[in-house]
Coordinates of N, CA and C and ligand atoms in Angstrom, one line a residue:
M1 N -5.9 -7.2 -70.9 CA -6.6 -6.8 -69.7 C -6.1 -5.4 -69.3
R2 N -7.0 -4.5 -68.9 CA -6.6 -3.2 -68.5 C -6.8 -3.0 -67.0
V3 N -5.8 -2.8 -66.3 CA -5.8 -2.8 -64.8 C -5.5 -1.4 -64.2
L4 N -6.3 -0.9 -63.4 CA -6.1 0.3 -62.6 C -5.8 -0.1 -61.2
I5 N -4.6 0.3 -60.7 CA -4.2 0.1 -59.3 C -4.3 1.5 -58.6
V6 N -5.2 1.6 -57.6 CA -5.3 2.8 -56.8 C -4.4 2.5 -55.5
H7 N -3.3 3.1 -55.5 CA -2.3 2.8 -54.4 C -2.3 3.8 -53.3
A8 N -2.5 3.4 -52.1 CA -2.6 4.3 -51.0 C -1.6 3.9 -49.9
H9 N -0.4 4.3 -50.1 CA 0.7 4.2 -49.1 C 1.7 5.3 -49.3
H10 N 2.1 5.9 -48.2 CA 3.0 7.1 -48.3 C 4.5 6.7 -48.4
E11 N 4.8 5.4 -48.2 CA 6.2 5.0 -48.1 C 6.6 4.1 -49.2
P12 N 7.5 4.5 -50.0 CA 8.0 3.6 -51.2 C 8.6 2.3 -50.7
T13 N 9.2 2.3 -49.5 CA 9.8 1.0 -49.1 C 8.9 0.1 -48.3
S14 N 7.6 0.5 -48.2 CA 6.6 -0.3 -47.5 C 6.3 -1.6 -48.3
F15 N 5.6 -2.5 -47.6 CA 5.2 -3.8 -48.2 C 4.1 -3.5 -49.3
N16 N 3.2 -2.5 -48.9 CA 2.2 -2.2 -49.9 C 2.9 -1.7 -51.2
S17 N 3.9 -0.9 -51.1 CA 4.5 -0.4 -52.3 C 5.2 -1.5 -53.1
A18 N 5.8 -2.4 -52.3 CA 6.4 -3.6 -53.0 C 5.4 -4.4 -53.7
M19 N 4.2 -4.5 -53.1 CA 3.1 -5.3 -53.8 C 2.7 -4.6 -55.1
T20 N 2.6 -3.3 -55.1 CA 2.2 -2.6 -56.3 C 3.3 -2.7 -57.4
R21 N 4.5 -2.6 -56.9 CA 5.6 -2.8 -57.9 C 5.5 -4.2 -58.5
E22 N 5.3 -5.2 -57.7 CA 5.2 -6.6 -58.1 C 4.1 -6.8 -59.1
A23 N 2.9 -6.2 -58.8 CA 1.8 -6.2 -59.7 C 2.1 -5.6 -61.1
V24 N 2.7 -4.4 -61.0 CA 3.0 -3.7 -62.3 C 4.0 -4.5 -63.1
T25 N 5.0 -5.1 -62.5 CA 6.0 -5.9 -63.3 C 5.3 -7.1 -63.9
A26 N 4.5 -7.8 -63.0 CA 3.8 -9.1 -63.5 C 2.9 -8.7 -64.7
L27 N 2.1 -7.7 -64.5 CA 1.1 -7.3 -65.6 C 1.8 -6.9 -66.9
T28 N 2.9 -6.1 -66.7 CA 3.6 -5.6 -67.9 C 4.3 -6.8 -68.6
D29 N 4.9 -7.7 -67.8 CA 5.6 -8.8 -68.4 C 4.6 -9.7 -69.2
A30 N 3.3 -9.7 -68.7 CA 2.3 -10.5 -69.4 C 1.6 -9.8 -70.5
E31 N 2.1 -8.6 -70.8 CA 1.5 -7.7 -71.8 C 0.1 -7.2 -71.6
H32 N -0.2 -7.1 -70.3 CA -1.4 -6.4 -69.9 C -1.1 -4.9 -69.8
E33 N -2.2 -4.1 -69.8 CA -2.0 -2.6 -69.6 C -2.3 -2.3 -68.2
V34 N -1.4 -1.5 -67.6 CA -1.7 -1.1 -66.2 C -1.4 0.3 -65.9
V35 N -2.3 0.9 -65.1 CA -2.1 2.3 -64.7 C -2.2 2.4 -63.2
V36 N -1.3 3.1 -62.6 CA -1.3 3.3 -61.1 C -1.6 4.7 -60.8
S37 N -2.6 4.9 -59.9 CA -2.9 6.1 -59.3 C -2.2 6.1 -57.9
D38 N -1.0 6.6 -57.8 CA -0.3 6.6 -56.5 C -0.7 7.9 -55.8
L39 N -1.7 7.7 -54.9 CA -2.4 8.9 -54.3 C -1.5 9.8 -53.6
H40 N -0.5 9.3 -52.7 CA 0.4 10.2 -52.0 C 1.3 10.9 -53.0
A41 N 1.9 10.1 -53.9 CA 2.8 10.7 -54.9 C 2.1 11.9 -55.7
M42 N 0.8 11.7 -55.9 CA 0.0 12.7 -56.7 C -0.4 13.8 -55.7
Q43 N -0.2 13.6 -54.4 CA -0.7 14.6 -53.4 C -2.2 14.8 -53.6
F44 N -2.9 13.6 -53.8 CA -4.3 13.7 -54.0 C -5.1 14.3 -52.9
D45 N -5.9 15.3 -53.2 CA -6.7 16.0 -52.1 C -7.9 15.1 -51.8
P46 N -8.1 14.6 -50.6 CA -9.2 13.7 -50.3 C -10.5 14.4 -49.9
V47 N -10.5 15.7 -49.8 CA -11.7 16.4 -49.3 C -12.7 16.7 -50.4
S48 N -13.9 16.2 -50.2 CA -14.9 16.3 -51.2 C -15.8 17.5 -50.8
D49 N -15.8 18.5 -51.7 CA -16.7 19.7 -51.5 C -16.7 20.5 -52.8
R50 N -16.9 21.8 -52.8 CA -17.1 22.5 -54.0 C -15.8 22.5 -54.9
R51 N -14.7 22.1 -54.2 CA -13.4 22.1 -55.0 C -13.5 21.0 -56.1
N52 N -14.5 20.1 -56.0 CA -14.6 19.1 -57.1 C -15.0 19.6 -58.4
F53 N -15.7 20.8 -58.4 CA -16.4 21.2 -59.6 C -15.9 22.5 -60.2
T54 N -16.1 22.6 -61.5 CA -16.0 23.9 -62.2 C -17.3 24.5 -62.4
T55 N -18.4 23.7 -62.2 CA -19.7 24.2 -62.4 C -20.4 24.5 -61.0
V56 N -21.5 25.3 -61.0 CA -22.2 25.5 -59.8 C -23.7 25.3 -60.1
A57 N -24.4 24.5 -59.3 CA -25.8 24.3 -59.5 C -26.5 25.3 -58.5
D58 N -26.0 25.4 -57.3 CA -26.7 26.2 -56.3 C -25.5 26.8 -55.5
S59 N -25.4 28.1 -55.6 CA -24.3 28.8 -54.9 C -24.6 29.1 -53.5
A60 N -25.9 29.0 -53.1 CA -26.3 29.3 -51.7 C -26.1 28.1 -50.8
V61 N -26.5 27.0 -51.2 CA -26.4 25.8 -50.3 C -25.7 24.7 -51.1
L62 N -24.7 24.1 -50.4 CA -24.0 23.0 -51.0 C -24.6 21.6 -50.7
K63 N -25.3 21.1 -51.8 CA -25.8 19.7 -51.7 C -24.9 18.9 -52.6
Q64 N -24.0 18.1 -52.0 CA -22.9 17.5 -52.8 C -23.5 16.6 -53.9
Q65 N -24.5 15.8 -53.7 CA -25.0 14.9 -54.7 C -25.7 15.7 -55.8
A66 N -26.3 16.8 -55.5 CA -27.0 17.6 -56.5 C -25.9 18.3 -57.3
E67 N -24.9 18.8 -56.7 CA -23.8 19.4 -57.5 C -23.1 18.4 -58.4
E68 N -23.0 17.1 -57.9 CA -22.4 16.1 -58.7 C -23.3 15.8 -59.9
S69 N -24.6 15.7 -59.7 CA -25.5 15.4 -60.9 C -25.3 16.5 -61.9
H70 N -25.3 17.8 -61.4 CA -25.2 18.9 -62.3 C -23.8 18.9 -63.1
A71 N -22.8 18.6 -62.3 CA -21.4 18.5 -62.9 C -21.3 17.4 -64.0
S72 N -22.0 16.2 -63.6 CA -21.9 15.1 -64.5 C -22.6 15.4 -65.9
A73 N -23.7 16.2 -65.8 CA -24.4 16.6 -67.0 C -23.8 17.7 -67.8
N74 N -22.8 18.4 -67.1 CA -22.3 19.6 -67.8 C -20.7 19.6 -67.8
K75 N -20.1 18.4 -67.8 CA -18.6 18.4 -67.9 C -18.0 19.3 -66.9
G76 N -18.5 19.2 -65.6 CA -18.1 20.2 -64.6 C -17.2 19.7 -63.6
Y77 N -16.3 18.7 -63.9 CA -15.4 18.3 -62.8 C -14.0 18.9 -63.1
V78 N -13.3 19.2 -62.0 CA -11.9 19.7 -62.2 C -11.1 18.6 -62.8
A79 N -10.0 19.0 -63.4 CA -9.2 18.1 -64.3 C -8.7 16.9 -63.5
E80 N -8.3 17.1 -62.2 CA -7.7 16.0 -61.5 C -8.7 14.9 -61.2
L81 N -10.0 15.3 -61.0 CA -11.0 14.3 -60.8 C -11.5 13.6 -62.1
Q82 N -11.6 14.4 -63.2 CA -12.0 13.9 -64.5 C -11.0 12.8 -64.9
A83 N -9.7 13.1 -64.6 CA -8.6 12.1 -65.0 C -8.8 10.8 -64.3
E84 N -9.2 10.9 -63.0 CA -9.4 9.6 -62.2 C -10.7 8.9 -62.7
M85 N -11.7 9.7 -63.0 CA -12.9 9.1 -63.6 C -12.7 8.4 -64.9
D86 N -11.8 9.0 -65.7 CA -11.5 8.4 -67.0 C -10.7 7.1 -66.8
K87 N -9.9 7.0 -65.8 CA -9.1 5.8 -65.5 C -10.1 4.6 -65.1
V88 N -11.1 5.0 -64.3 CA -12.0 3.9 -63.8 C -12.8 3.5 -65.0
A89 N -13.3 4.4 -65.9 CA -14.0 4.0 -67.1 C -13.2 3.1 -68.0
W90 N -11.9 3.4 -68.0 CA -11.0 2.7 -69.0 C -10.7 1.2 -68.5
C91 N -10.6 1.0 -67.2 CA -10.1 -0.3 -66.8 C -11.1 -1.4 -66.9
D92 N -10.6 -2.7 -66.9 CA -11.4 -3.9 -66.8 C -11.4 -4.3 -65.3
V93 N -10.3 -4.1 -64.7 CA -10.1 -4.5 -63.3 C -9.5 -3.4 -62.5
M94 N -10.2 -3.1 -61.4 CA -9.7 -2.0 -60.5 C -9.2 -2.7 -59.2
I95 N -8.0 -2.3 -58.8 CA -7.4 -2.9 -57.5 C -7.2 -1.7 -56.5
F96 N -7.7 -1.9 -55.3 CA -7.3 -0.9 -54.2 C -6.2 -1.6 -53.5
Q97 N -5.0 -1.0 -53.4 CA -3.9 -1.4 -52.7 C -3.7 -0.6 -51.5
F98 N -3.9 -1.1 -50.2 CA -3.9 -0.3 -49.0 C -3.6 -1.1 -47.8
P99 N -3.0 -0.4 -46.8 CA -3.0 -1.1 -45.4 C -4.3 -0.8 -44.7
I100 N -4.8 -1.8 -44.0 CA -6.0 -1.5 -43.1 C -5.6 -0.5 -42.1
W101 N -6.4 0.6 -42.0 CA -6.2 1.6 -41.0 C -7.6 1.7 -40.2
W102 N -7.5 1.5 -38.9 CA -8.8 1.6 -38.1 C -9.9 0.8 -38.8
L103 N -9.5 -0.4 -39.1 CA -10.5 -1.4 -39.8 C -11.1 -0.8 -41.0
G104 N -10.5 0.1 -41.7 CA -11.1 0.6 -42.9 C -10.0 1.1 -43.9
L105 N -10.5 2.0 -44.8 CA -9.6 2.6 -45.8 C -8.8 3.7 -45.2
P106 N -7.5 3.9 -45.5 CA -6.9 5.1 -45.2 C -7.6 6.3 -45.8
A107 N -7.6 7.5 -45.1 CA -8.4 8.6 -45.5 C -8.2 9.0 -47.0
I108 N -6.9 8.9 -47.4 CA -6.6 9.4 -48.8 C -7.4 8.6 -49.8
L109 N -7.6 7.3 -49.5 CA -8.3 6.4 -50.5 C -9.8 6.6 -50.3
K110 N -10.2 6.7 -49.0 CA -11.7 7.0 -48.8 C -12.1 8.3 -49.5
G111 N -11.2 9.3 -49.5 CA -11.5 10.5 -50.1 C -11.5 10.4 -51.6
W112 N -10.6 9.6 -52.1 CA -10.6 9.3 -53.6 C -12.0 8.8 -54.0
V113 N -12.5 7.8 -53.2 CA -13.8 7.3 -53.6 C -14.9 8.3 -53.4
D114 N -14.8 9.1 -52.3 CA -15.8 10.1 -52.1 C -15.9 11.1 -53.3
R115 N -14.8 11.4 -53.9 CA -14.7 12.5 -54.9 C -14.9 11.9 -56.3
V116 N -14.3 10.7 -56.6 CA -14.3 10.2 -57.9 C -15.6 9.4 -58.3
F117 N -16.2 8.7 -57.3 CA -17.4 7.9 -57.5 C -18.6 8.8 -57.3
A118 N -18.8 9.7 -58.2 CA -19.8 10.7 -58.1 C -21.1 10.3 -58.8
V119 N -22.2 10.9 -58.3 CA -23.5 10.7 -59.0 C -23.5 11.0 -60.4
G120 N -24.0 10.2 -61.3 CA -23.9 10.4 -62.7 C -22.7 9.9 -63.4
R121 N -21.7 9.5 -62.6 CA -20.5 8.9 -63.2 C -20.3 7.5 -62.6
A122 N -20.7 7.3 -61.4 CA -20.5 5.9 -60.8 C -21.8 5.3 -60.3
Y123 N -22.8 6.1 -60.2 CA -24.1 5.5 -59.8 C -25.2 6.6 -60.0
G124 N -26.4 6.3 -59.8 CA -27.5 7.2 -60.0 C -28.5 6.8 -61.1
G125 N -29.7 7.4 -61.0 CA -30.7 7.0 -61.9 C -31.1 5.6 -61.9
G126 N -31.1 5.0 -60.7 CA -31.5 3.6 -60.6 C -30.4 2.6 -61.1
R127 N -29.2 3.1 -61.4 CA -28.1 2.2 -61.8 C -27.3 1.9 -60.6
W128 N -27.5 0.7 -60.1 CA -26.7 0.2 -59.0 C -26.6 -1.3 -59.0
F129 N -25.8 -1.9 -58.2 CA -25.6 -3.4 -58.1 C -25.5 -4.0 -59.5
D130 N -26.3 -5.1 -59.7 CA -26.1 -5.8 -61.0 C -26.5 -4.9 -62.2
G131 N -27.2 -3.8 -62.0 CA -27.5 -2.9 -63.1 C -26.6 -1.6 -63.0
G132 N -25.5 -1.8 -62.3 CA -24.7 -0.6 -62.0 C -23.9 -0.1 -63.2
V133 N -23.4 1.1 -63.0 CA -22.6 1.8 -64.0 C -21.4 1.0 -64.5
F134 N -20.7 0.3 -63.5 CA -19.5 -0.4 -63.9 C -19.7 -1.9 -64.0
A135 N -21.0 -2.3 -64.3 CA -21.2 -3.8 -64.6 C -20.3 -4.3 -65.7
G136 N -19.8 -5.4 -65.5 CA -18.8 -6.0 -66.4 C -17.4 -5.8 -66.0
K137 N -17.1 -4.9 -65.1 CA -15.8 -4.7 -64.6 C -15.7 -5.5 -63.3
R138 N -14.4 -5.7 -62.9 CA -14.2 -6.4 -61.6 C -13.3 -5.5 -60.7
A139 N -13.4 -5.8 -59.4 CA -12.6 -5.0 -58.5 C -12.1 -5.9 -57.3
M140 N -11.0 -5.5 -56.8 CA -10.4 -6.3 -55.7 C -9.7 -5.4 -54.7
C141 N -9.8 -5.8 -53.5 CA -9.0 -5.2 -52.4 C -7.7 -6.0 -52.3
S142 N -6.5 -5.4 -52.3 CA -5.3 -6.0 -51.9 C -4.8 -5.3 -50.7
V143 N -4.8 -6.0 -49.6 CA -4.6 -5.3 -48.3 C -3.5 -5.9 -47.4
T144 N -2.9 -5.1 -46.6 CA -2.1 -5.6 -45.5 C -2.8 -5.2 -44.2
V145 N -2.6 -6.1 -43.2 CA -3.1 -5.8 -41.9 C -1.9 -5.9 -40.9
G146 N -2.1 -5.3 -39.7 CA -1.0 -5.3 -38.7 C -0.9 -6.6 -38.0
G147 N -2.1 -7.2 -37.7 CA -2.1 -8.4 -36.9 C -2.0 -9.7 -37.7
P148 N -1.7 -10.8 -36.9 CA -1.7 -12.1 -37.6 C -3.1 -12.6 -37.9
Q149 N -3.2 -13.7 -38.7 CA -4.5 -14.1 -39.3 C -5.5 -14.4 -38.2
P150 N -5.2 -15.1 -37.1 CA -6.2 -15.5 -36.1 C -7.0 -14.2 -35.5
V151 N -6.3 -13.1 -35.5 CA -7.0 -11.9 -35.1 C -8.2 -11.5 -36.0
Y152 N -8.1 -11.9 -37.2 CA -9.1 -11.7 -38.2 C -9.9 -13.0 -38.5
S153 N -10.4 -13.6 -37.5 CA -11.2 -14.8 -37.6 C -12.3 -14.8 -36.6
D154 N -13.1 -15.9 -36.5 CA -14.2 -15.9 -35.6 C -13.8 -15.9 -34.2
I155 N -12.5 -16.3 -33.9 CA -12.0 -16.3 -32.5 C -11.2 -15.0 -32.2
G156 N -11.0 -14.2 -33.2 CA -10.1 -13.0 -33.0 C -10.9 -11.8 -32.5
V157 N -10.2 -10.8 -32.1 CA -10.9 -9.6 -31.5 C -11.6 -8.8 -32.6
Y158 N -11.2 -8.9 -33.8 CA -11.9 -8.2 -34.9 C -12.9 -9.1 -35.5
A159 N -12.8 -9.5 -36.7 CA -13.7 -10.4 -37.4 C -13.1 -10.9 -38.6
P160 N -13.6 -11.9 -39.3 CA -13.0 -12.4 -40.5 C -12.9 -11.2 -41.5
I161 N -11.8 -11.3 -42.3 CA -11.5 -10.1 -43.1 C -12.6 -9.7 -44.1
N162 N -13.4 -10.7 -44.6 CA -14.5 -10.3 -45.5 C -15.5 -9.5 -44.8
D163 N -15.7 -9.7 -43.4 CA -16.6 -8.9 -42.7 C -16.1 -7.5 -42.6
V164 N -14.8 -7.4 -42.3 CA -14.1 -6.0 -42.2 C -14.2 -5.3 -43.5
L165 N -14.1 -6.0 -44.6 CA -14.1 -5.3 -45.9 C -15.5 -5.2 -46.5
F166 N -16.5 -5.6 -45.8 CA -17.9 -5.6 -46.3 C -18.3 -4.2 -46.8
P167 N -18.0 -3.1 -46.0 CA -18.4 -1.8 -46.5 C -17.8 -1.4 -47.9
I168 N -16.6 -1.9 -48.1 CA -15.9 -1.6 -49.4 C -16.5 -2.6 -50.5
H169 N -16.6 -3.9 -50.2 CA -17.1 -4.8 -51.2 C -18.5 -4.5 -51.6
R170 N -19.4 -4.3 -50.6 CA -20.8 -4.1 -50.9 C -21.1 -2.7 -51.2
G171 N -20.6 -1.8 -50.3 CA -21.1 -0.4 -50.4 C -20.4 0.4 -51.5
I172 N -19.2 0.0 -51.9 CA -18.5 0.7 -53.0 C -18.5 -0.1 -54.3
F173 N -17.8 -1.3 -54.2 CA -17.6 -2.0 -55.5 C -19.0 -2.5 -56.0
A174 N -19.7 -3.4 -55.3 CA -20.9 -4.0 -55.8 C -21.9 -2.9 -56.1
F175 N -22.1 -1.9 -55.2 CA -23.1 -0.9 -55.4 C -22.9 -0.2 -56.8
C176 N -21.6 0.0 -57.2 CA -21.4 0.6 -58.5 C -21.3 -0.3 -59.6
G177 N -21.6 -1.6 -59.4 CA -21.7 -2.6 -60.5 C -20.6 -3.5 -60.6
F178 N -19.5 -3.3 -59.9 CA -18.3 -4.2 -60.1 C -18.7 -5.6 -59.5
T179 N -18.1 -6.6 -60.2 CA -18.0 -7.9 -59.6 C -16.8 -7.9 -58.7
V180 N -17.0 -8.5 -57.5 CA -16.0 -8.4 -56.5 C -15.1 -9.7 -56.4
I181 N -13.8 -9.5 -56.7 CA -12.9 -10.6 -56.6 C -12.5 -10.8 -55.1
E182 N -12.3 -12.0 -54.7 CA -11.9 -12.3 -53.3 C -10.7 -11.4 -52.9
P183 N -10.7 -10.8 -51.7 CA -9.5 -10.0 -51.4 C -8.2 -10.8 -51.3
F184 N -7.1 -10.1 -51.6 CA -5.8 -10.7 -51.3 C -5.3 -10.0 -50.1
V185 N -4.9 -10.8 -49.1 CA -4.6 -10.3 -47.7 C -3.2 -10.8 -47.3
V186 N -2.4 -9.8 -46.8 CA -1.1 -10.2 -46.2 C -1.2 -9.8 -44.7
Y187 N -1.1 -10.8 -43.9 CA -1.2 -10.6 -42.4 C 0.2 -10.2 -41.8
G188 N 0.3 -9.1 -41.2 CA 1.5 -8.7 -40.4 C 2.8 -8.7 -41.2
P189 N 2.8 -8.0 -42.4 CA 4.1 -8.1 -43.2 C 5.3 -7.7 -42.4
S190 N 5.1 -6.8 -41.4 CA 6.3 -6.3 -40.7 C 6.8 -7.3 -39.6
R191 N 5.9 -8.3 -39.4 CA 6.3 -9.3 -38.3 C 6.9 -10.5 -38.9
I192 N 6.9 -10.7 -40.2 CA 7.4 -11.9 -40.8 C 8.8 -11.8 -41.4
S193 N 9.5 -12.9 -41.7 CA 10.8 -12.9 -42.1 C 10.9 -12.4 -43.6
T194 N 12.1 -12.0 -44.0 CA 12.4 -11.6 -45.3 C 12.0 -12.7 -46.3
E195 N 12.2 -13.9 -46.0 CA 11.9 -15.0 -46.9 C 10.3 -15.1 -47.0
A196 N 9.7 -15.0 -45.9 CA 8.2 -15.0 -45.9 C 7.6 -13.9 -46.7
R197 N 8.2 -12.7 -46.6 CA 7.8 -11.5 -47.4 C 7.9 -11.8 -48.9
T198 N 9.1 -12.4 -49.2 CA 9.3 -12.8 -50.6 C 8.3 -13.8 -51.1
D199 N 7.9 -14.7 -50.2 CA 6.9 -15.7 -50.6 C 5.5 -15.0 -50.8
E200 N 5.2 -14.1 -49.9 CA 4.0 -13.4 -50.1 C 3.9 -12.6 -51.4
L201 N 5.0 -12.0 -51.8 CA 5.0 -11.2 -53.0 C 4.9 -12.2 -54.2
W202 N 5.4 -13.4 -54.1 CA 5.3 -14.4 -55.1 C 3.8 -14.8 -55.2
R203 N 3.2 -15.0 -54.0 CA 1.8 -15.4 -54.0 C 0.9 -14.3 -54.6
Y204 N 1.3 -13.1 -54.4 CA 0.5 -12.0 -55.0 C 0.7 -12.0 -56.5
R205 N 1.9 -12.2 -57.0 CA 2.2 -12.3 -58.4 C 1.3 -13.3 -59.1
E206 N 1.2 -14.5 -58.4 CA 0.3 -15.6 -58.9 C -1.2 -15.1 -59.0
R207 N -1.6 -14.4 -58.0 CA -3.0 -13.9 -58.0 C -3.2 -12.9 -59.2
I208 N -2.2 -12.0 -59.3 CA -2.3 -11.0 -60.4 C -2.4 -11.6 -61.7
L209 N -1.6 -12.7 -61.9 CA -1.5 -13.3 -63.2 C -2.7 -14.2 -63.5
T210 N -3.5 -14.5 -62.5 CA -4.7 -15.3 -62.6 C -6.0 -14.5 -62.3
L211 N -5.9 -13.2 -62.5 CA -7.1 -12.3 -62.1 C -8.3 -12.7 -62.9
D212 N -8.1 -13.2 -64.1 CA -9.3 -13.6 -65.0 C -10.0 -14.8 -64.4
R213 N -9.4 -15.6 -63.6 CA -10.1 -16.7 -63.0 C -10.0 -16.8 -61.5
A214 N -9.7 -15.6 -60.9 CA -9.7 -15.6 -59.4 C -11.1 -15.7 -58.9
P215 N -11.2 -16.3 -57.7 CA -12.5 -16.5 -57.1 C -13.2 -15.2 -56.8
M216 N -14.5 -15.2 -57.0 CA -15.4 -14.0 -56.8 C -16.2 -14.2 -55.6
L217 N -16.6 -13.1 -55.0 CA -17.6 -13.1 -53.9 C -19.0 -13.2 -54.6
P218 N -20.0 -13.8 -53.8 CA -21.3 -13.9 -54.4 C -21.9 -12.5 -54.8
M219 N -22.5 -12.5 -56.0 CA -23.1 -11.3 -56.5 C -24.5 -11.1 -55.9
L220 N -24.9 -9.8 -55.7 CA -26.2 -9.5 -55.2 C -27.1 -9.5 -56.4
N221 N -28.3 -10.2 -56.3 CA -29.2 -10.3 -57.4 C -30.4 -9.3 -57.1
S222 N -30.4 -8.2 -57.9 CA -31.4 -7.2 -57.6 C -32.9 -7.7 -57.7
A223 N -33.1 -8.8 -58.5 CA -34.4 -9.3 -58.6 C -34.9 -9.8 -57.2
D224 N -34.0 -10.1 -56.3 CA -34.4 -10.5 -55.0 C -34.9 -9.4 -54.1
Y225 N -34.8 -8.1 -54.6 CA -35.1 -7.0 -53.8 C -36.2 -6.1 -54.4
D226 N -37.0 -5.5 -53.5 CA -37.9 -4.4 -53.9 C -37.1 -3.1 -53.6
G227 N -36.5 -2.5 -54.6 CA -35.6 -1.4 -54.3 C -34.4 -1.9 -53.6
L228 N -34.2 -1.5 -52.4 CA -33.1 -1.9 -51.6 C -33.4 -2.8 -50.5
V229 N -34.6 -3.3 -50.4 CA -35.0 -4.2 -49.3 C -35.4 -5.5 -49.9
K230 N -35.0 -6.6 -49.2 CA -35.2 -7.9 -49.7 C -36.7 -8.2 -49.7
K231 N -37.1 -8.9 -50.8 CA -38.5 -9.3 -51.0 C -38.9 -10.3 -49.9
R232 N -40.1 -10.3 -49.4 CA -40.5 -11.3 -48.4 C -40.8 -12.6 -49.2
V233 N -40.4 -13.7 -48.5 CA -40.7 -15.0 -49.1 C -41.9 -15.5 -48.2
N234 N -43.1 -15.6 -48.9 CA -44.3 -16.1 -48.1 C -44.3 -17.6 -48.0
Ligands
LIG301 C1 -3.4 4.9 -38.6 C2 -3.2 3.4 -38.6 C3 -4.2 2.6 -38.2 C4 -4.1 1.2 -38.2 N1 -5.2 0.4 -38.0 C5 -5.0 -1.0 -38.0 C6 -6.1 -1.8 -37.8 O1 -7.3 -1.4 -37.5 N2 -6.0 -3.2 -37.8 C7 -4.7 -3.7 -38.1 O2 -4.6 -4.9 -38.2 N3 -3.7 -2.9 -38.3 C8 -3.8 -1.6 -38.3 N4 -2.7 -0.8 -38.6 C9 -1.4 -1.4 -39.0 C10 -1.2 -1.5 -40.5 O3 -2.3 -2.1 -41.1 C11 0.1 -2.2 -40.8 O4 1.1 -1.5 -40.3 C12 0.2 -2.3 -42.3 O5 -0.7 -3.1 -42.9 C13 1.6 -2.9 -42.7 O6 1.9 -2.7 -44.1 P1 3.0 -1.7 -44.6 O7 4.3 -2.2 -44.0 O8 3.0 -1.8 -46.1 O9 2.7 -0.3 -44.0 C14 -2.8 0.6 -38.5 C15 -1.7 1.4 -38.9 C16 -1.9 2.8 -38.9 C17 -0.7 3.7 -39.2

């Protein structure tokens, strides 16, 4: 199995970094292949604009998706983006490792998606959802949150974690064809004991070593839709 971990945490002593190290050790010990894109260590630039391209389709007006289509057809991505695109194409499983920030992705990871998942490389030409570019691959969020579990439930101030992660699961992973593995969530790692943190890392190791049979979220069936809108049932 070939696993890409896109790691978005600035602090090597953080729980997120411990999770990525645990995953790398577990996968390597089990003789899987693993590549980590450590975005902060790479000083990844998250801003998506003309700096993505070596090609120019229209020098007067910047239409990002039009430039992406042109770059995709003309090998027109800067080397740092092409390298990330190649990693996504290479992997069987992609893991996003990140702390929830403002109920979403940290900017550096959102920017990685904005730049790497370009038209012609990750979607486009009617290729989406179950007919998506990355059909056959799987993707998973491995996240930490600040609050305890009840905060992320029907009685909490936020919502169940799958609702919080919906834009990533549906709008990024499923849209581009990935099958979505149930997220792995650690609630309040800085509030729990050292023993509990060790237990959580062990639990994560178990998930990593069973990725091939980890539970999946329901897939969207494009036959149920006219384009992007659900067919009426008469
Ligand atoms: C900018 C920022 C925004 C945050 N937003 C949230 C949030 O919306 N919900 C939440 O539960 N925790 C939030 N947190 C807390 C982090 O999720 C928490 O500190 C992290 O998951 C702990 O993992 P770590 O020790 O590896 O950093 C936020 C933290 C920061 C720095």
